[in-house]
Short mmCIF file of C-alpha atoms in Angstrom, two decimals:
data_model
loop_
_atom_site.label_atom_id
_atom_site.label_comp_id
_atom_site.label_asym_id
_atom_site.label_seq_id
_atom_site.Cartn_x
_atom_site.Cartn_y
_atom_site.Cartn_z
CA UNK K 4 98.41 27.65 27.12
CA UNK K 5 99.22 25.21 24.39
CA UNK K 6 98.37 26.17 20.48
CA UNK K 7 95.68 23.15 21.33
CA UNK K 8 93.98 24.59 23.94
CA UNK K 9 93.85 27.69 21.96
CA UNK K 10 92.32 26.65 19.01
CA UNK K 11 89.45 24.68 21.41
CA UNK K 12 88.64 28.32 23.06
CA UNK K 13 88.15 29.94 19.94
CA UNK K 14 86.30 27.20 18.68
CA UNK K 15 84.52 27.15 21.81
CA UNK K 16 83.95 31.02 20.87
CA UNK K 17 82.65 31.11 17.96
CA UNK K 18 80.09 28.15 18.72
CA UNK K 19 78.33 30.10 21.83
CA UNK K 20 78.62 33.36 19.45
CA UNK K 21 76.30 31.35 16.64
CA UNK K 22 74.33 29.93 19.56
CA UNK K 23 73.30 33.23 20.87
CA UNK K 24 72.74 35.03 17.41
CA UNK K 25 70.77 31.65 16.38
CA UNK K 26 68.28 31.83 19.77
CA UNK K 27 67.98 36.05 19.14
CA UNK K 28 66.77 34.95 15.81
CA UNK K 29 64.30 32.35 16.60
CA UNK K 30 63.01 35.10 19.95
CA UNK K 31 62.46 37.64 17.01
CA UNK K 32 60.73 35.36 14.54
CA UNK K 33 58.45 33.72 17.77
CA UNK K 34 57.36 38.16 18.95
CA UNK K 35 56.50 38.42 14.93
CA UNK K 36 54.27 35.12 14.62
CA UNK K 37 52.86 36.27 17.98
CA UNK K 38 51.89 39.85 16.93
CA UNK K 39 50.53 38.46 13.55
CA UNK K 40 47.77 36.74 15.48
CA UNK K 41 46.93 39.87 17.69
CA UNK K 42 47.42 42.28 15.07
CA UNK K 43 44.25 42.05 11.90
CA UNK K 44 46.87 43.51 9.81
CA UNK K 45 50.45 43.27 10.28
CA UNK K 46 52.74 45.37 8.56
CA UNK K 47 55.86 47.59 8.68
CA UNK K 48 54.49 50.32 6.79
CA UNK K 49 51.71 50.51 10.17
CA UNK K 50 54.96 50.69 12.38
CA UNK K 51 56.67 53.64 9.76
CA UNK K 52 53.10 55.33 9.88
CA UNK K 53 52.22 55.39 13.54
CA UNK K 54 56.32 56.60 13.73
CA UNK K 55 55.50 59.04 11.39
CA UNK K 56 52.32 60.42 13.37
CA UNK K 57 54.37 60.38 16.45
CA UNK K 58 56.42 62.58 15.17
CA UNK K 59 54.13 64.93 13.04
CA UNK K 60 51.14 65.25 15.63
CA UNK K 61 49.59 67.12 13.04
CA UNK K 62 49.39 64.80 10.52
CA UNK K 63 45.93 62.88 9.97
CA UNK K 64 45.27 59.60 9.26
CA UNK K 65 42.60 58.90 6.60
CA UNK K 66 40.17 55.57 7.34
CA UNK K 67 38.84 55.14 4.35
CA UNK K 68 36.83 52.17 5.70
CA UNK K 69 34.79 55.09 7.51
CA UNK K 70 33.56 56.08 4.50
CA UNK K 71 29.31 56.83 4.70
CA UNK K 72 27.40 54.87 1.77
CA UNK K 73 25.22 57.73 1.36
CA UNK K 74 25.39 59.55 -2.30
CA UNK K 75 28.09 62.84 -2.70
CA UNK K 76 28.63 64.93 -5.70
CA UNK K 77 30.91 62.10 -7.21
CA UNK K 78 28.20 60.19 -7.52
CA UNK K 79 26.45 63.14 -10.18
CA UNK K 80 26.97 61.67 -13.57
CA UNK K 81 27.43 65.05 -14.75
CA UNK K 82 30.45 65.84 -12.63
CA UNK K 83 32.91 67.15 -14.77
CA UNK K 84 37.02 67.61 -13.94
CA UNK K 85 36.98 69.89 -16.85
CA UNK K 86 37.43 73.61 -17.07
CA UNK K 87 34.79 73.97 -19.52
CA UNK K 88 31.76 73.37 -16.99
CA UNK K 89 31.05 75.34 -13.95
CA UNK K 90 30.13 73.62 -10.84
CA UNK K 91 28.10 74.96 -8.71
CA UNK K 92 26.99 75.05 -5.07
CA UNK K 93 30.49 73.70 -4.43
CA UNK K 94 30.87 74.63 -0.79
CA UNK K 95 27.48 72.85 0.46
CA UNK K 96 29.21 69.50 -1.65
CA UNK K 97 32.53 69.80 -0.19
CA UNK K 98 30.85 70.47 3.15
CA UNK K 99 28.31 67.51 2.65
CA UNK K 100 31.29 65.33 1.34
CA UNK K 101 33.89 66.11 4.57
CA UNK K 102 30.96 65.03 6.65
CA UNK K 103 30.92 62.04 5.32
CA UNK K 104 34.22 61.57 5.42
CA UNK K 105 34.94 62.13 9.42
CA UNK K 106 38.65 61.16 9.48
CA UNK K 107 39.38 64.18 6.54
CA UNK K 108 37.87 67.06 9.33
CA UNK K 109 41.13 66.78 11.35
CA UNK K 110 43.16 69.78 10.53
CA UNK K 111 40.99 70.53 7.09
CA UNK K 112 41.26 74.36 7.55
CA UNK K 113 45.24 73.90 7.48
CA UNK K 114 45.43 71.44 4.54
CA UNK K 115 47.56 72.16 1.85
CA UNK K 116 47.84 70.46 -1.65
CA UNK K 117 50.41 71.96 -3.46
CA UNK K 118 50.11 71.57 -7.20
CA UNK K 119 52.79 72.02 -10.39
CA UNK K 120 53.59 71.28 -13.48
CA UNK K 121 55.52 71.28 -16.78
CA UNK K 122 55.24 69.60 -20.46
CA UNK K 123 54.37 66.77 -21.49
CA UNK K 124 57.38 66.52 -23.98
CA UNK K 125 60.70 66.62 -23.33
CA UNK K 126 63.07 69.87 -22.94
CA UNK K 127 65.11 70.32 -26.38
CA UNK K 128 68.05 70.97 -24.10
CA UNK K 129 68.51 67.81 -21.83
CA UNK K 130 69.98 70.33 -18.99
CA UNK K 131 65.86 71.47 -18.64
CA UNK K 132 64.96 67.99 -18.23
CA UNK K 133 67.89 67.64 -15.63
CA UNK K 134 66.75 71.09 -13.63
CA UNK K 135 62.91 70.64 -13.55
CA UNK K 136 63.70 67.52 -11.96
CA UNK K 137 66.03 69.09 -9.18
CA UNK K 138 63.11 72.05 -9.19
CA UNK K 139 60.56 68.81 -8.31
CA UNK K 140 62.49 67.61 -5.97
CA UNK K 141 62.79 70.72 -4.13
CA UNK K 142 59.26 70.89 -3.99
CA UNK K 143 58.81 67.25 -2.45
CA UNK K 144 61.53 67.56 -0.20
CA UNK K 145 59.72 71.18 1.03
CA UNK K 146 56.18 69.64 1.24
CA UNK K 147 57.63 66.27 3.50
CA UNK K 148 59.24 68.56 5.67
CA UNK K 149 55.97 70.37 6.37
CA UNK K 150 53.40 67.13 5.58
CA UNK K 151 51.67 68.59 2.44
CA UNK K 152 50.55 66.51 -0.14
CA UNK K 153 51.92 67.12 -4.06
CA UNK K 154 50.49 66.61 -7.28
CA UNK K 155 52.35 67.10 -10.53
CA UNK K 156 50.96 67.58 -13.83
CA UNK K 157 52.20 66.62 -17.11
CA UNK K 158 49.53 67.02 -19.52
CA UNK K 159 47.29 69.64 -21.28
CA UNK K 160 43.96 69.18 -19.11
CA UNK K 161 42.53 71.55 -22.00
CA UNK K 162 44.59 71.15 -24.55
CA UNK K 163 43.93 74.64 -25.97
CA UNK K 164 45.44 76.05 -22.59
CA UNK K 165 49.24 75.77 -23.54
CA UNK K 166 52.27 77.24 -21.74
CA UNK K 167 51.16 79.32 -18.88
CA UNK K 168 47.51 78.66 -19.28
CA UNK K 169 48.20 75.18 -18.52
CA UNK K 170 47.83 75.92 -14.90
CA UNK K 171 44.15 76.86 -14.48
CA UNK K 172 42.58 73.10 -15.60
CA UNK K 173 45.29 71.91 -13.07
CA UNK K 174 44.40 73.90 -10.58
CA UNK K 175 40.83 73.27 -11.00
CA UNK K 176 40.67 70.10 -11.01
CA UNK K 177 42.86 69.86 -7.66
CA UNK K 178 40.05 71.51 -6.12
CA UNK K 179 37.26 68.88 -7.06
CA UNK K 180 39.80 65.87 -6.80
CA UNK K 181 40.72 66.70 -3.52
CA UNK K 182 37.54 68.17 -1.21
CA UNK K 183 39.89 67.96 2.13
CA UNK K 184 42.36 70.26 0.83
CA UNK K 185 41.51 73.56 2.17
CA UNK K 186 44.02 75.48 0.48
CA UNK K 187 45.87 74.95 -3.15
CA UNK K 188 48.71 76.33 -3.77
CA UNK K 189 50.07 76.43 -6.97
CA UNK K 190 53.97 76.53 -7.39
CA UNK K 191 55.43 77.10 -11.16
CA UNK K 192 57.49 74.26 -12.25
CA UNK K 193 60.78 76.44 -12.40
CA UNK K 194 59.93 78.02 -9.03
CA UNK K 195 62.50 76.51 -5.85
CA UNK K 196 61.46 76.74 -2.06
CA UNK K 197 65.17 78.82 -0.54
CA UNK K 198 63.76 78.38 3.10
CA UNK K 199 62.24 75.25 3.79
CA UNK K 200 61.30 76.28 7.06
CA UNK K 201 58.96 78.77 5.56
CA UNK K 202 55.31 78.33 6.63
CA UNK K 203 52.20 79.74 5.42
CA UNK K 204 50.50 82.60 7.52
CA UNK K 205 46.78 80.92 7.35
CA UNK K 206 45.67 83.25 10.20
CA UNK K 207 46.93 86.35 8.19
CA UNK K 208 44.93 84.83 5.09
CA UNK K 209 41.87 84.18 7.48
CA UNK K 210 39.48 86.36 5.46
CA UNK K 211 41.25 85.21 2.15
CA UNK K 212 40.27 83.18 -0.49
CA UNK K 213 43.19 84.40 -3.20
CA UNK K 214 46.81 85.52 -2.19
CA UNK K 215 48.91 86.44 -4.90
CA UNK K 216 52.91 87.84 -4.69
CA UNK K 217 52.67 91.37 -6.58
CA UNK K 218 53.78 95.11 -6.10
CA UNK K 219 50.72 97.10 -5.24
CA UNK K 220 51.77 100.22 -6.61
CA UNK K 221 52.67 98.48 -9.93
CA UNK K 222 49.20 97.36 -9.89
CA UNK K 223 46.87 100.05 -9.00
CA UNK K 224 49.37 103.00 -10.06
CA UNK K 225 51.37 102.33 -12.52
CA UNK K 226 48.86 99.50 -14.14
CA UNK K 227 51.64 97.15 -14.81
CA UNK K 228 51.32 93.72 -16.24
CA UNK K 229 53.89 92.69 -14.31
CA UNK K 230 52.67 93.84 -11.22
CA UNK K 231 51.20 90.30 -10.02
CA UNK K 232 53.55 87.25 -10.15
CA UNK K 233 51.14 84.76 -11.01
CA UNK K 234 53.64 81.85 -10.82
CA UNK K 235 52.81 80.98 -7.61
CA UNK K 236 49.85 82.07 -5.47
CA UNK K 237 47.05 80.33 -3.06
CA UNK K 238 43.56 79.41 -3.43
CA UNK K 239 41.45 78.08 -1.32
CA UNK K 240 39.04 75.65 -1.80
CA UNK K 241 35.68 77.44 -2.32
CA UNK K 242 32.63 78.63 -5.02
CA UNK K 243 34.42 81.76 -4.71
CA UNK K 244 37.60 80.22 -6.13
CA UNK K 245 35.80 78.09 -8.67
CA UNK K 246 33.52 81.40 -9.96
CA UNK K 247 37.04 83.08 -10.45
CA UNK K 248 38.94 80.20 -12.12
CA UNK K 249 35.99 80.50 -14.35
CA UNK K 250 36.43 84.24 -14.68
CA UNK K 251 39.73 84.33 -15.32
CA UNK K 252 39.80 81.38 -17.62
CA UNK K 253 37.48 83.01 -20.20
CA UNK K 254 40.54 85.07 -20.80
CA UNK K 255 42.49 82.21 -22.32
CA UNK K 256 43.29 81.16 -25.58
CA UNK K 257 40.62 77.92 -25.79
CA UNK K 258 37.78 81.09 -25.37
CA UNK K 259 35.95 82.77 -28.19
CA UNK K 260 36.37 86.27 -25.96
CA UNK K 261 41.01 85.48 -26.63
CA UNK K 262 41.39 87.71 -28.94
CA UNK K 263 39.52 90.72 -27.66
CA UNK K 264 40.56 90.52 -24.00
CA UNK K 265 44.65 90.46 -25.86
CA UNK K 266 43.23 93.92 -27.26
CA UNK K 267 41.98 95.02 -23.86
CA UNK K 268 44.60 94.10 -21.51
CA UNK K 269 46.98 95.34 -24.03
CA UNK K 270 45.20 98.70 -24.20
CA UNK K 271 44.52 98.62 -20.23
CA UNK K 272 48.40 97.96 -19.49
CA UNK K 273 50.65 100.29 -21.18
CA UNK K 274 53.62 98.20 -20.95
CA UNK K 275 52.55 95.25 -22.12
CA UNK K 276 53.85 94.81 -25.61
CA UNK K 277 52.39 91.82 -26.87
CA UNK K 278 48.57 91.44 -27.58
CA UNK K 279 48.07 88.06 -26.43
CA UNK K 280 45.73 87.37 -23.37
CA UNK K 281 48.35 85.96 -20.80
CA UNK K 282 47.53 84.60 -17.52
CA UNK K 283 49.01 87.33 -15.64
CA UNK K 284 47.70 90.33 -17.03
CA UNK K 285 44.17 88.38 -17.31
CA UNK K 286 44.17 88.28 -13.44
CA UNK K 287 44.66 91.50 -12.75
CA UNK K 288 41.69 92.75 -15.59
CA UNK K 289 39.56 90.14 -13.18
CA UNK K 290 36.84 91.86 -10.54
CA UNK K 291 37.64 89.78 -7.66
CA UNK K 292 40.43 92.68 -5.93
CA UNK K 293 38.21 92.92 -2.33
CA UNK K 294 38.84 89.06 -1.40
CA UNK K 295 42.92 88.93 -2.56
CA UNK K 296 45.04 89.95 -0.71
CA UNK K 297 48.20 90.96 -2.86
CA UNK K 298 52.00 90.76 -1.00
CA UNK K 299 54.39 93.36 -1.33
CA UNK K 300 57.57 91.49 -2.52
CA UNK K 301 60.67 92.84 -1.57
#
């Protein structure tokens, strides 16, 4: 073969290779004007999502174009998100409001929102900054695995309810902001999932409406502040949850009632050497014990 006849096959190459990857092209771009006139709306994100419910079978998918015009509890004017006023009659709303709201009932009594939270102002060490983000991420990578929703907070909903306290307006509001959540479960900010495969046991918390981590003989023995670990338990959606939000928020620091309950749960726990109400201790003075059920933590 002469260098001549060379160069004319390569050239000869190259031009069916650019013929070929030009007619692909133009098939691809023909399917997509073709499925934009059979599809109402076109879109990759549609293809990701029906991908994404292929492979979660569990997962629902909200129509919000379902929606029922008729009147729910968002429509009260006096609906508050605040701690400060009690709602009440909460379970016939929610129930009224998933009615009306058909494509939330799939899977509602296995819906989890987890909820967190730090300040609003940055760490005075840049390293916390650096670690609650990792923390944050743990938690999103946890609740894609297992197709829970997340919502992080980063403000004082009250803003007498600082540090630990912050939690409860959070909390509560997740519950009125979110009627198809079933379950909240709220996860302190420094708090990291170690087995991601870990699922809930909703059939063990059935009859449930509070789980907390704790050590019951701490509790009821030894009446030990620190025998609840109220970084991290779940609540479900209900009156009952709201009355005891309530309950135990009358404990905290934005109540007239702070600085006697600090005298009583100090009093009530002998090893609590601080008189401050706190969160924890607050729980456990709570009358709510036949409806939690309280983990043994080993």
């Amino acid at each position: 073969m002469t260098k001549q006849d060379y160069r004319t096959k390569v050239a000869s190459f190259f031009s069916d290779g650019f013929v070929f990857v030009g007619g692909t092209l133009v098939a691809v771009l023909v399917f997509l004007a073709i499925w934009s006139f059979i599809s109402p709306n076109p879109s990759f994100s549609t293809i990701m999502m029906s991908k994404s419910n292929t492979l979660n079978s569990k997962s629902a998918v909200f129509n919000l174009n379902q929606d029922s015009q008729e009147p729910t509890f968002y429509d009260d004017q006096d609906l508050n998100y605040g701690i400060e006023k009690p709602i009440k009659n909460w379970d016939e709303k929610r129930s009224k409001w998933l009615k009306l709201h058909p494509t939330f009932n799939h899977g509602v009594k296995e819906r989890i929102l987890v909820v967190s939270g730090s300040q609003s102002m940055p760490c005075k060490n840049p390293m916390g900054d650096h670690l609650l983000l990792r923390f944050y991420k743990n938690k999103v990578d946890y609740c894609r695995i297992h197709g829970y929703d997340i919502f992080y907070n980063n403000v004082l909903l009250q803003p007498k309810m600082f540090f630990f306290w912050a939690k409860m307006p959070a909390v509560r509001a997740a519950m009125v902001a979110h009627p198809e959540a079933e379950w909240i479960w709220w996860v302190d900010s420094d708090a990291a999932f170690t087995d991601m495969d870990f699922k809930l046991p909703l059939e063990k918390y059935k009859d449930h409406n509070f789980v907390v981590y704790g050590w019951p003989k701490l509790i009821y023995e030894k009446k030990s502040w620190t025998g609840l670990n109220a970084g991290v338990f779940l609540i479900r959606n209900c009156q009952w949850s709201m009355d005891l939000i309530e309950a135990w928020a009358k404990m905290g620091p934005q109540s007239t009632e702070y600085d006697k309950w600090g005298q009583i749960l100090q009093s009530t726990f002998k090893d609590k050497n601080f008189p401050q109400s706190d969160d924890q201790s607050a729980f456990s003075g709570t009358h709510f014990k036949p409806h939690i059920d309280v983990i043994e933590t080993v």
